């Protein structure tokens, strides 16, 4: 389910934490790594449930209007365009989502104020207003609207992220990644599937699970060798003053380059240079790029880098 980039971020966080803590075993930290991934999968469902809560809020508002002692014509004949959205109905009754909620115990019940604020943000958006004025009953139009609603309104609502980060330490800095997976899921909805839509799995396949496990273990087991290589080719740099995250990122990048023959070298280099831009200092990407280029050339000269298939493309 999680993208390879987010899996790399998870490994980066745990390698960094392992080296800083020093009081845990690789096995213990690996267990925490996979727990962190499972929490991301939980967040994926938590955000999907938020969409169903917004839909439920709209249904409740209509019911309250009808039950007034003196309902207005608008209360008696409300605009049902949103509550009758076909995709929202599919999501609200999806067995996978309901079963996951029951087994995990996740709920927005204790965050009703957050749901109300997001619902208000939604109903006051121009996107919602335009949709409510449309006469279309086409399924694809319903789906396009929900995709845009999540992408342009819900995912852009900053107070939501603050609340999410308070819920779990594992959800810091990744809500936007997970929101993109929610959007991808809705885009794949099909009318003929009814409420039996296919949701993302925790791991796309066994290869992704193996990728995480090997990348983490080998990064730690080969740490001394990689740090020595980095020191060798960083002679003009004072490593004591280099951001520790840079060392961690290069350590993991070298692991990926050596351990995964089907991943092109340039792909690995570009991924960790991008991570440096987000998680380290402004100059880190240039430093990492320069050092890794030299170390990779050295490893090539020793015949230690063997790429196959798609990995041959650099």
C-alpha positions as CSV (number, residue, x, y, z in Angstrom):
1,X,0.0,0.0,0.0
2,X,2.7,2.5,1.0
3,X,4.8,3.9,-1.7
4,X,8.5,2.9,-1.9
5,X,9.4,6.5,-0.9
6,X,7.4,6.4,2.3
7,X,8.9,2.9,3.1
8,X,12.3,4.5,2.7
9,X,11.3,7.3,5.1
10,X,10.2,4.7,7.6
11,X,13.6,2.9,7.4
12,X,15.4,6.2,7.6
13,X,13.5,7.1,10.8
14,X,14.3,3.8,12.4
15,X,17.9,3.7,11.5
16,X,18.3,7.2,12.9
17,X,16.5,6.2,16.1
18,X,18.5,3.0,16.5
19,X,21.8,4.8,16.3
20,X,20.7,7.6,18.6
21,X,19.2,5.3,21.3
22,X,21.8,2.7,21.5
23,X,19.9,0.6,24.0
24,X,17.8,-1.6,21.7
25,X,18.6,-4.6,19.4
26,X,18.1,-4.7,15.7
27,X,15.3,-7.2,16.2
28,X,13.5,-4.8,18.6
29,X,13.9,-1.9,16.3
30,X,12.7,-3.9,13.3
31,X,9.5,-4.8,15.2
32,X,9.0,-1.0,15.8
33,X,9.6,-0.4,12.1
34,X,6.8,-2.7,11.1
35,X,4.6,-1.4,13.8
36,X,5.1,2.1,12.3
37,X,4.1,0.8,8.9
38,X,1.0,-0.7,10.3
39,X,0.1,2.6,11.9
40,X,0.4,4.3,8.5
41,X,-2.1,1.7,7.2
42,X,-4.3,2.6,10.1
43,X,-4.1,6.3,9.2
44,X,-5.1,5.4,5.6
45,X,-8.4,3.9,7.0
46,X,-8.7,6.8,9.5
47,X,-8.8,9.3,6.6
48,X,-11.2,7.2,4.6
49,X,-13.5,7.1,7.7
50,X,-13.3,10.9,7.9
51,X,-14.9,11.1,4.5
52,X,-17.7,8.8,5.6
53,X,-18.1,11.0,8.8
54,X,-18.5,14.1,6.6
55,X,-21.2,12.2,4.6
56,X,-22.9,11.2,7.8
57,X,-22.9,14.8,9.0
58,X,-24.6,15.9,5.8
59,X,-27.3,13.2,6.3
60,X,-27.8,14.2,10.0
61,X,-28.2,17.8,9.0
62,X,-31.0,16.9,6.6
63,X,-32.7,14.8,9.2
64,X,-32.5,17.5,11.8
65,X,-34.0,20.0,9.3
66,X,-37.0,17.7,8.7
67,X,-37.6,17.2,12.4
68,X,-37.9,20.8,13.3
69,X,-41.2,21.9,14.9
70,X,-41.7,24.4,12.0
71,X,-39.6,23.2,9.1
72,X,-39.0,25.5,6.2
73,X,-39.6,24.5,2.6
74,X,-35.8,24.0,2.3
75,X,-35.9,21.7,5.3
76,X,-38.7,19.7,3.8
77,X,-37.2,19.5,0.3
78,X,-33.4,19.6,0.9
79,X,-30.8,19.4,-1.8
80,X,-29.7,15.8,-1.6
81,X,-27.0,15.9,-4.2
82,X,-24.2,15.4,-1.7
83,X,-25.8,12.8,0.5
84,X,-26.9,10.8,-2.6
85,X,-23.4,10.8,-4.1
86,X,-22.9,7.3,-5.3
87,X,-19.2,7.1,-4.3
88,X,-19.9,8.3,-0.8
89,X,-22.6,5.6,-0.4
90,X,-20.2,2.9,-1.7
91,X,-17.6,4.0,0.8
92,X,-20.0,4.3,3.8
93,X,-21.1,0.6,3.4
94,X,-17.8,-0.9,2.3
95,X,-17.3,-4.2,4.3
96,X,-13.5,-3.9,4.3
97,X,-13.6,-0.4,5.9
98,X,-16.2,-1.4,8.4
99,X,-14.4,-4.6,9.4
100,X,-11.1,-2.7,9.8
101,X,-12.8,-0.1,11.9
102,X,-14.3,-2.8,14.2
103,X,-11.0,-4.8,14.5
104,X,-8.8,-1.8,15.1
105,X,-11.2,0.3,17.2
106,X,-10.3,3.5,15.3
107,X,-13.0,6.1,15.3
108,X,-13.7,9.9,15.0
109,X,-16.2,9.7,17.9
110,X,-13.8,11.5,20.3
111,X,-12.9,14.1,17.6
112,X,-16.4,15.3,16.7
113,X,-15.3,18.9,16.8
114,X,-12.7,18.1,14.1
115,X,-15.3,16.4,12.0
116,X,-17.6,19.5,12.3
117,X,-14.8,21.9,11.3
118,X,-13.8,19.8,8.3
119,X,-17.5,19.5,7.3
120,X,-17.9,23.3,7.6
121,X,-14.8,23.7,5.4
122,X,-16.3,21.3,2.9
123,X,-19.7,22.9,2.7
124,X,-18.4,26.4,2.4
125,X,-16.0,25.6,-0.4
126,X,-16.8,26.7,-4.0
127,X,-16.2,23.2,-5.1
128,X,-19.1,21.9,-3.0
129,X,-21.4,24.8,-4.0
130,X,-20.8,24.2,-7.7
131,X,-21.4,20.5,-7.2
132,X,-24.7,21.1,-5.4
133,X,-25.9,23.3,-8.2
134,X,-25.2,20.6,-10.9
135,X,-28.0,18.4,-12.2
136,X,-25.7,15.6,-13.3
137,X,-26.4,12.1,-11.9
138,X,-23.4,10.5,-13.7
139,X,-21.3,8.1,-11.5
140,X,-18.0,9.5,-13.0
141,X,-19.0,13.0,-12.1
142,X,-19.7,11.9,-8.5
143,X,-16.3,10.3,-8.4
144,X,-14.4,13.2,-9.9
145,X,-16.1,15.5,-7.3
146,X,-15.0,13.3,-4.3
147,X,-11.5,13.1,-5.6
148,X,-11.2,16.8,-6.0
149,X,-12.9,17.4,-2.6
150,X,-10.3,15.2,-0.8
151,X,-7.4,16.7,-2.9
152,X,-8.4,20.4,-2.9
153,X,-10.3,20.8,0.3
154,X,-9.8,18.1,2.9
155,X,-6.2,17.4,2.3
156,X,-5.4,21.2,2.2
157,X,-7.1,21.8,5.6
158,X,-4.1,22.5,7.9
159,X,-5.9,22.1,11.3
160,X,-6.7,18.5,10.3
161,X,-3.0,17.7,10.2
162,X,-2.3,19.2,13.6
163,X,-5.1,17.0,15.0
164,X,-3.8,13.9,13.2
165,X,-0.3,14.4,14.6
166,X,-1.7,14.6,18.2
167,X,-3.3,11.2,17.7
168,X,-0.1,9.2,17.2
169,X,3.7,9.9,17.1
170,X,3.8,7.6,14.1
171,X,1.6,9.9,12.1
172,X,4.0,12.9,12.1
173,X,5.0,14.1,8.7
174,X,3.2,11.5,6.7
175,X,-0.5,12.5,6.5
176,X,0.0,14.1,3.1
177,X,1.6,10.8,1.8
178,X,-1.4,8.8,3.1
179,X,-3.9,11.3,1.7
180,X,-2.5,10.7,-1.7
181,X,-3.2,7.0,-1.2
182,X,-6.8,7.8,-0.2
183,X,-7.2,9.8,-3.4
184,X,-5.7,6.9,-5.5
185,X,-8.2,4.5,-3.8
186,X,-11.2,6.6,-4.7
187,X,-10.0,7.1,-8.2
188,X,-10.1,3.3,-8.6
189,X,-13.7,3.0,-7.5
190,X,-16.0,1.4,-10.0
191,X,-19.8,1.6,-10.1
192,X,-20.4,-2.0,-10.8
193,X,-18.5,-3.1,-7.7
194,X,-21.1,-1.5,-5.4
195,X,-19.8,-1.6,-1.9
196,X,-17.2,-4.2,-2.7
197,X,-14.5,-1.8,-3.8
198,X,-10.8,-2.9,-3.6
199,X,-8.8,-1.1,-1.0
200,X,-5.0,-0.8,-0.7
201,X,-3.1,-3.5,1.1
202,X,-0.5,-2.8,3.8
203,X,2.2,-4.0,1.4
204,X,1.7,-4.1,-2.3
205,X,3.4,-7.5,-2.4
206,X,6.1,-9.6,-0.7
207,X,8.8,-7.8,-2.6
208,X,7.9,-4.5,-0.8
209,X,8.0,-6.3,2.6
210,X,11.4,-7.9,1.8
211,X,12.6,-4.4,0.6
212,X,11.9,-2.9,4.0
213,X,13.3,-5.8,6.0
214,X,16.6,-6.1,4.0
215,X,17.1,-2.3,3.7
216,X,16.8,-1.8,7.4
217,X,18.9,-4.8,8.5
218,X,21.7,-4.4,6.0
219,X,21.9,-0.7,6.7
220,X,22.7,-1.4,10.3
221,X,24.9,-4.6,9.8
222,X,27.1,-2.8,7.2
223,X,27.1,0.5,9.0
224,X,30.8,0.6,9.9
225,X,32.0,-0.2,6.4
226,X,29.7,2.5,4.9
227,X,30.7,5.2,7.4
228,X,34.4,4.4,6.8
229,X,33.8,4.8,3.0
230,X,31.9,8.1,3.5
231,X,34.8,9.4,5.7
232,X,37.3,8.3,3.0
233,X,35.6,10.4,0.3
234,X,34.6,13.3,2.5
235,X,38.2,14.4,3.3
236,X,37.4,18.1,2.7
237,X,34.5,17.9,5.1
238,X,34.5,17.9,8.9
239,X,32.1,15.0,9.5
240,X,31.6,16.1,13.1
241,X,29.8,19.1,11.7
242,X,27.9,17.3,9.0
243,X,24.2,16.7,9.9
244,X,23.9,13.1,11.3
245,X,20.8,12.6,9.1
246,X,23.1,13.0,6.0
247,X,25.2,10.0,7.2
248,X,22.1,7.9,7.8
249,X,20.7,8.7,4.4
250,X,24.0,7.8,2.6
251,X,24.2,4.6,4.7
252,X,20.8,3.5,3.5
253,X,21.4,4.7,-0.1
254,X,24.5,2.5,-0.3
255,X,22.6,-0.4,1.1
256,X,20.0,-0.1,-1.5
257,X,22.5,0.3,-4.3
258,X,24.4,-2.9,-3.3
259,X,21.5,-5.1,-2.1
260,X,18.8,-4.5,-4.8
261,X,20.1,-5.3,-8.3
262,X,16.8,-4.5,-10.0
263,X,16.7,-0.8,-8.7
264,X,18.7,1.5,-11.0
265,X,21.5,3.4,-9.3
266,X,20.1,6.8,-10.4
267,X,16.7,5.9,-8.9
268,X,18.3,5.2,-5.5
269,X,20.5,8.3,-5.6
270,X,17.6,10.6,-6.6
271,X,15.4,9.1,-3.9
272,X,17.8,9.8,-1.1
273,X,18.8,13.2,-2.4
274,X,15.1,14.1,-2.4
275,X,14.7,12.9,1.2
276,X,17.7,15.0,2.2
277,X,15.8,18.1,0.9
278,X,12.9,17.3,3.2
279,X,14.5,15.8,6.3
280,X,18.0,17.4,6.5
281,X,19.8,20.8,6.0
282,X,19.5,23.1,2.9
283,X,23.0,22.0,1.7
284,X,22.6,18.3,2.5
285,X,21.4,17.2,-1.0
286,X,24.5,18.6,-2.7
287,X,26.8,17.1,-0.1
288,X,25.1,13.7,-0.3
289,X,25.1,13.8,-4.1
290,X,28.9,14.6,-4.3
291,X,30.0,11.9,-1.7
292,X,27.7,9.2,-3.0
293,X,29.0,9.7,-6.6
294,X,32.6,9.1,-5.4
295,X,31.7,6.1,-3.3
296,X,29.6,4.5,-6.1
297,X,32.5,4.9,-8.5
298,X,34.7,3.2,-6.0
299,X,32.3,0.3,-5.5
300,X,32.0,-0.1,-9.3
301,X,35.8,-0.3,-9.6
302,X,35.8,-3.1,-7.1
303,X,33.1,-4.9,-9.1
304,X,30.7,-4.9,-6.1
305,X,27.7,-3.3,-7.9
306,X,25.9,-5.7,-10.1
307,X,22.6,-4.5,-11.7
308,X,20.3,-6.7,-13.7
309,X,17.3,-6.1,-15.9
310,X,15.8,-2.7,-15.4
311,X,18.6,-1.9,-13.0
312,X,21.1,-1.7,-15.8
313,X,19.5,1.6,-16.9
314,X,21.4,4.4,-15.0
